[in-house]
Amino acid sequence: MFSHIYIEEKAWNHPNTHYILKQLTDTRTITPPTIIPIRHYKDLFNRSNQNFELQKNHPNLILALNENSTVYKGAPVCQDFGNDHFYYTSFMMNCIYNCEYCYLQGMYPSANIVIFVNIEDTFREIETLLLKHPVYLCISYDTDLLALESIHGFVHQWADFCHSHENLIIELRTKSANYTGIQDILPSERFILAWTVSPDSTCKQYEHKTPSLQARLSAIASAMKQGHPVRLCFDPMLTMKNYKEKYTALVEEVASKIPLHQVKDISLGTFRVPADYMKSMRKQHPLSAVIQYPYENDHGVFHINNKKQQELITLMKDLLTNYVKEDKLYLWEEQSK
């Protein structure tokens, strides 16, 4: 999967480093990765004149120790689902997938993947917060943890941590179909599996390297059958050609494969990206229809115009309320007002 693994000197002897290396240097590997020691991950990750898109085709892995906080208050462009104390954690940076519309390409200078192996320090941060108030925590915003679970095993560690802290609710968001990688985890109402679902044409055209819609729905059905609380995320929704027909077909496909009335809730959100990220994204993708689309800049956030936004949200609400009660629908546009 990775041709090179760069390891910080301080991270070399960490147990999670040993675990990850063991998975990636298994004797079944045809070509073992080249392992290179480095002083600090930023020497590689933050260097100038990198090409994000070229690196995305063949990303490398960086293992490091984070000596600063990896827990942040939830951003305004993210949904809090009615939780007062909303946080996210970024102990892993970048994603193995290559979604054309992804904000990470505007956020980071490099497409290489960084794993901060000292996850126990993140656990301690959360425990400090839990002494003050309950915590709603998103653990997979700046990456897709489930996609690489066979390498790091962090989803299992987070599930164990969640089960032992009763004032903690965790959301794991993913586009992965790798449910078999966590099927041994015991279901908990406080550990939410949240799948992003998109029209099949969007998966193929813009969500490069991701599993198909059908594969995701199969994983969702398996998770629900075992009793896991599942959140569906129609987010970000795009106004591509014939988008009304495509989203209508999407809801019908989802409803035919999983029992929609049994999902925990549903997230609806149209495309939005901070303006400073969009500037970098447009520079990297001069021919991308989804990035070069004439969005509106509203207080530093690029989004589709209000009329189309409302049309799409109304369409999805009308379609989904045939299967679920409206109070299960969470709209980013309403939260942001």
Coordinates of C-alpha atoms in Angstrom, one line a residue:
M1 CA 0.0 0.0 0.0
F2 CA 2.8 2.4 0.8
S3 CA 6.2 2.3 -0.9
H4 CA 7.8 4.4 1.9
I5 CA 7.2 4.7 5.6
Y6 CA 8.9 7.6 7.3
I7 CA 9.2 7.3 11.1
E8 CA 10.0 10.1 13.6
E9 CA 12.9 9.2 15.9
K10 CA 10.7 9.9 18.9
A11 CA 8.0 7.5 17.5
W12 CA 10.3 4.6 16.7
N13 CA 9.8 2.6 19.9
H14 CA 6.1 3.3 20.4
P15 CA 4.0 0.1 20.6
N16 CA 1.6 1.4 17.9
T17 CA 4.5 2.0 15.6
H18 CA 5.6 -1.6 16.0
Y19 CA 2.0 -2.8 15.4
I20 CA 1.6 -0.8 12.2
L21 CA 5.0 -1.9 10.8
K22 CA 4.1 -5.5 11.5
Q23 CA 0.9 -5.1 9.4
L24 CA 2.8 -3.4 6.6
T25 CA 5.9 -5.6 6.5
D26 CA 4.0 -8.9 6.6
T27 CA 5.9 -11.7 4.8
R28 CA 2.9 -11.9 2.3
T29 CA 3.8 -8.4 1.1
I30 CA 5.3 -8.7 -2.4
T31 CA 7.4 -5.5 -2.1
P32 CA 8.1 -4.4 1.5
P33 CA 8.0 -0.7 2.0
T34 CA 11.2 1.3 2.4
I35 CA 11.5 2.5 6.0
I36 CA 13.2 5.9 6.5
P37 CA 13.9 7.6 9.9
I38 CA 13.2 11.4 10.1
R39 CA 13.7 14.0 12.7
H40 CA 10.2 15.6 12.6
Y41 CA 7.2 14.9 10.5
K42 CA 6.9 18.5 9.5
D43 CA 10.2 18.4 7.8
L44 CA 8.6 16.1 5.2
F45 CA 4.9 17.0 5.5
N46 CA 5.2 20.8 5.4
R47 CA 8.0 21.2 2.9
S48 CA 7.4 23.7 0.1
N49 CA 6.6 23.0 -3.6
Q50 CA 4.7 19.7 -3.1
N51 CA 2.0 18.6 -5.6
F52 CA -1.0 17.3 -3.6
E53 CA -2.6 15.7 -6.6
L54 CA 0.5 13.8 -7.8
Q55 CA 1.2 12.6 -4.2
K56 CA -2.5 11.4 -4.0
N57 CA -1.7 8.8 -6.6
H58 CA 1.0 7.2 -4.5
P59 CA 0.9 8.6 -0.9
N60 CA 3.5 7.6 1.6
L61 CA 3.0 7.0 5.3
I62 CA 4.5 9.1 8.2
L63 CA 4.5 7.8 11.8
A64 CA 4.9 10.5 14.4
L65 CA 4.3 11.7 17.9
N66 CA 2.1 14.7 18.4
E67 CA 3.2 16.7 21.4
N68 CA 0.4 19.2 21.1
S69 CA -3.4 18.9 21.4
T70 CA -5.2 16.8 18.8
V71 CA -8.7 17.7 20.1
Y72 CA -10.5 20.7 18.7
K73 CA -13.9 22.3 19.0
G74 CA -16.2 21.4 16.2
A75 CA -16.1 23.7 13.1
P76 CA -19.2 25.7 12.0
V77 CA -19.2 23.9 8.7
C78 CA -19.7 20.6 10.5
Q79 CA -22.9 19.3 12.1
D80 CA -23.2 19.0 15.9
F81 CA -26.5 16.9 15.9
G82 CA -27.9 18.9 18.8
N83 CA -24.9 18.3 21.1
D84 CA -23.7 21.2 23.2
H85 CA -20.1 20.0 23.6
F86 CA -19.0 19.1 20.1
Y87 CA -15.4 18.2 19.4
Y88 CA -13.3 16.4 16.8
T89 CA -9.9 14.9 16.9
S90 CA -7.2 14.9 14.3
F91 CA -4.7 12.3 15.4
M92 CA -4.5 11.1 11.8
M93 CA -4.1 13.5 8.8
N94 CA -5.2 12.8 5.3
C95 CA -7.2 10.0 3.7
I96 CA -6.4 7.0 1.5
Y97 CA -9.4 8.0 -0.7
N98 CA -9.2 10.8 -3.3
C99 CA -12.5 12.6 -3.4
E100 CA -12.2 15.4 -5.9
Y101 CA -14.3 17.9 -3.7
C102 CA -12.4 17.1 -0.5
Y103 CA -11.4 20.1 1.6
L104 CA -8.2 18.3 2.8
Q105 CA -6.4 19.2 -0.4
G106 CA -6.9 22.9 0.6
M107 CA -6.1 22.3 4.2
Y108 CA -2.8 20.4 4.0
P109 CA 0.3 21.0 1.9
S110 CA 0.9 17.3 1.4
A111 CA -1.2 14.2 0.5
N112 CA 1.0 11.9 2.5
I113 CA -0.8 10.3 5.4
V114 CA 0.3 11.1 9.0
I115 CA -0.6 8.8 11.9
F116 CA 0.2 10.1 15.4
V117 CA 0.9 6.9 17.1
N118 CA 0.5 8.3 20.7
I119 CA -3.3 7.9 20.8
E120 CA -3.1 7.4 24.5
D121 CA -2.4 11.2 24.9
T122 CA -5.6 11.9 22.9
F123 CA -7.5 9.7 25.3
R124 CA -6.1 11.6 28.2
E125 CA -7.3 14.9 26.6
I126 CA -10.8 13.5 26.3
E127 CA -10.8 12.3 29.9
T128 CA -9.9 15.8 31.0
L129 CA -12.8 17.3 29.1
L130 CA -15.1 14.6 30.5
L131 CA -14.4 15.9 34.0
K132 CA -16.0 19.2 32.9
H133 CA -19.0 18.0 30.8
P134 CA -20.2 15.3 28.4
V135 CA -18.4 15.1 25.1
Y136 CA -19.7 14.4 21.6
L137 CA -16.6 13.5 19.6
C138 CA -16.0 13.0 15.8
I139 CA -12.9 10.8 15.3
S140 CA -12.8 10.5 11.5
Y141 CA -13.2 14.0 10.0
D142 CA -9.7 14.6 8.6
T143 CA -9.3 11.0 7.5
D144 CA -11.1 7.7 7.0
L145 CA -10.2 5.5 10.0
L146 CA -12.2 2.5 9.0
A147 CA -10.5 2.3 5.6
L148 CA -7.1 1.7 7.3
E149 CA -8.3 -0.2 10.3
S150 CA -6.4 -3.4 9.3
I151 CA -3.2 -1.3 9.6
H152 CA -3.6 0.7 12.8
G153 CA -6.5 -0.9 14.8
F154 CA -7.5 2.5 16.2
V155 CA -11.3 2.0 15.7
H156 CA -11.1 -0.9 18.1
Q157 CA -9.2 1.2 20.6
W158 CA -11.7 4.0 20.3
A159 CA -14.6 1.6 20.8
D160 CA -13.1 0.2 24.0
F161 CA -12.5 3.8 25.2
C162 CA -16.0 4.8 24.5
H163 CA -17.5 1.8 26.2
S164 CA -15.6 2.7 29.4
H165 CA -16.6 6.4 29.5
E166 CA -20.4 6.8 29.9
N167 CA -20.5 10.6 29.2
L168 CA -18.8 10.1 25.8
I169 CA -20.5 9.8 22.4
I170 CA -18.4 9.0 19.4
E171 CA -19.1 9.3 15.7
L172 CA -17.0 7.3 13.2
R173 CA -17.6 8.7 9.7
T174 CA -16.6 6.7 6.7
K175 CA -17.0 5.8 3.0
S176 CA -15.4 2.5 3.6
A177 CA -17.0 -0.9 3.0
N178 CA -14.6 -2.5 5.5
Y179 CA -17.3 -3.5 8.1
T180 CA -15.7 -6.9 8.4
G181 CA -12.7 -5.1 10.0
I182 CA -14.8 -4.1 13.0
Q183 CA -17.6 -6.7 13.1
D184 CA -16.3 -8.0 16.4
I185 CA -16.9 -4.7 18.1
L186 CA -19.8 -4.8 20.5
P187 CA -22.7 -2.4 19.5
S188 CA -23.2 0.7 21.7
E189 CA -25.7 3.5 21.4
R190 CA -22.8 5.9 22.1
F191 CA -20.6 4.6 19.3
I192 CA -22.2 5.8 16.1
L193 CA -21.2 4.4 12.7
A194 CA -21.9 7.2 10.1
W195 CA -21.7 6.3 6.4
T196 CA -21.5 8.9 3.7
V197 CA -23.7 7.8 0.7
S198 CA -23.7 9.5 -2.7
P199 CA -25.3 8.8 -6.1
D200 CA -23.4 6.0 -7.9
S201 CA -22.4 8.5 -10.6
T202 CA -20.8 10.8 -7.9
C203 CA -18.9 7.8 -6.5
K204 CA -17.5 7.0 -9.9
Q205 CA -16.8 10.5 -11.1
Y206 CA -15.7 12.4 -8.0
E207 CA -15.0 10.0 -5.1
H208 CA -12.0 8.3 -6.6
K209 CA -10.7 5.1 -4.9
T210 CA -13.8 4.8 -2.7
P211 CA -16.1 1.7 -2.6
S212 CA -19.2 1.8 -4.7
L213 CA -22.6 2.8 -3.4
Q214 CA -23.6 -0.9 -3.4
A215 CA -20.6 -1.9 -1.4
R216 CA -21.3 0.8 1.2
L217 CA -24.9 -0.2 1.5
S218 CA -23.9 -3.8 2.0
A219 CA -21.6 -2.8 4.9
I220 CA -24.4 -0.6 6.4
A221 CA -26.9 -3.5 6.2
S222 CA -24.4 -5.8 8.0
A223 CA -23.8 -3.2 10.7
M224 CA -27.5 -2.6 11.3
K225 CA -28.2 -6.3 11.4
Q226 CA -25.7 -6.6 14.3
G227 CA -27.3 -3.8 16.2
H228 CA -25.0 -0.9 15.6
P229 CA -26.5 2.6 15.6
V230 CA -26.1 3.9 12.0
R231 CA -26.2 7.5 10.8
L232 CA -26.6 8.1 7.0
C233 CA -24.9 11.2 5.7
F234 CA -26.1 12.6 2.4
D235 CA -23.3 15.1 2.6
P236 CA -22.0 16.9 0.6
M237 CA -24.8 16.9 -1.9
L238 CA -23.8 18.3 -5.3
T239 CA -25.8 20.1 -8.0
M240 CA -24.4 18.0 -10.9
K241 CA -26.4 17.6 -14.2
N242 CA -29.8 15.9 -13.5
Y243 CA -29.2 16.1 -9.8
K244 CA -32.8 15.8 -8.9
E245 CA -33.2 12.6 -10.7
K246 CA -30.0 11.2 -9.4
Y247 CA -30.8 12.0 -5.7
T248 CA -34.3 10.6 -6.2
A249 CA -32.8 7.3 -7.5
L250 CA -30.2 7.4 -4.6
V251 CA -32.9 7.5 -1.9
E252 CA -34.8 4.7 -3.7
E253 CA -31.7 2.6 -3.9
V254 CA -30.9 3.1 -0.2
A255 CA -34.4 2.3 0.9
S256 CA -34.4 -0.9 -1.1
K257 CA -31.2 -2.2 0.6
I258 CA -31.5 -1.1 4.2
P259 CA -34.4 -0.5 6.6
L260 CA -34.4 3.3 6.6
H261 CA -36.8 3.5 9.5
Q262 CA -34.2 1.8 11.8
V263 CA -31.4 4.3 11.2
K264 CA -30.4 6.5 14.1
D265 CA -30.7 9.7 12.1
I266 CA -29.8 11.2 8.7
S267 CA -27.5 14.1 7.9
L268 CA -28.3 16.4 5.0
G269 CA -25.8 19.0 3.8
T270 CA -25.0 20.7 0.5
F271 CA -21.4 21.3 -0.7
R272 CA -19.5 23.9 1.4
V273 CA -15.8 24.7 1.7
P274 CA -14.0 27.5 3.5
A275 CA -12.9 30.2 1.0
D276 CA -9.2 29.9 1.9
Y277 CA -9.2 26.2 1.2
M278 CA -11.1 26.7 -2.1
K279 CA -8.4 29.0 -3.4
S280 CA -5.9 26.2 -3.2
M281 CA -8.3 23.6 -4.5
R282 CA -9.0 25.6 -7.6
K283 CA -5.4 26.1 -8.3
Q284 CA -4.7 22.4 -8.1
H285 CA -7.8 21.4 -10.2
P286 CA -8.2 23.9 -13.0
L287 CA -10.4 21.4 -15.0
S288 CA -12.5 20.0 -12.2
A289 CA -16.3 20.7 -12.7
V290 CA -17.1 20.2 -9.0
I291 CA -14.4 22.6 -7.9
Q292 CA -14.6 25.2 -10.6
Y293 CA -18.4 25.4 -10.3
P294 CA -19.6 29.1 -9.6
Y295 CA -20.3 28.8 -5.9
E296 CA -21.3 31.7 -3.8
N297 CA -19.0 33.1 -1.1
D298 CA -21.0 33.7 2.0
H299 CA -19.0 35.1 4.9
G300 CA -15.9 33.1 3.9
V301 CA -17.7 29.8 3.0
F302 CA -18.2 28.7 -0.6
H303 CA -21.6 27.0 -1.2
I304 CA -24.1 26.5 -4.0
N305 CA -26.6 29.3 -4.4
N306 CA -29.5 29.6 -2.0
K307 CA -32.2 28.7 -4.5
K308 CA -30.6 25.4 -5.6
Q309 CA -29.6 24.7 -2.1
Q310 CA -33.2 25.0 -0.9
E311 CA -34.5 22.9 -3.9
L312 CA -32.1 20.1 -3.1
I313 CA -32.8 20.1 0.7
T314 CA -36.6 20.2 0.0
L315 CA -36.3 17.4 -2.4
M316 CA -34.4 15.2 0.0
K317 CA -36.7 16.0 2.9
D318 CA -39.8 15.1 0.8
L319 CA -38.2 11.8 -0.3
L320 CA -36.8 10.7 3.1
T321 CA -39.9 11.5 5.1
N322 CA -41.6 8.7 3.2
Y323 CA -39.5 6.4 5.3
V324 CA -38.4 8.3 8.5
K325 CA -39.9 10.9 10.7
E326 CA -38.7 14.4 10.0
D327 CA -37.2 14.8 13.5
K328 CA -34.5 12.2 12.4
L329 CA -33.3 14.6 9.7
Y330 CA -30.4 17.0 10.6
L331 CA -29.7 19.9 8.2
W332 CA -26.4 21.7 8.2
E333 CA -28.1 24.7 6.6
E334 CA -30.5 25.1 9.5
Q335 CA -27.7 24.7 12.1
S336 CA -25.6 27.4 10.4
K337 CA -28.3 30.1 10.5

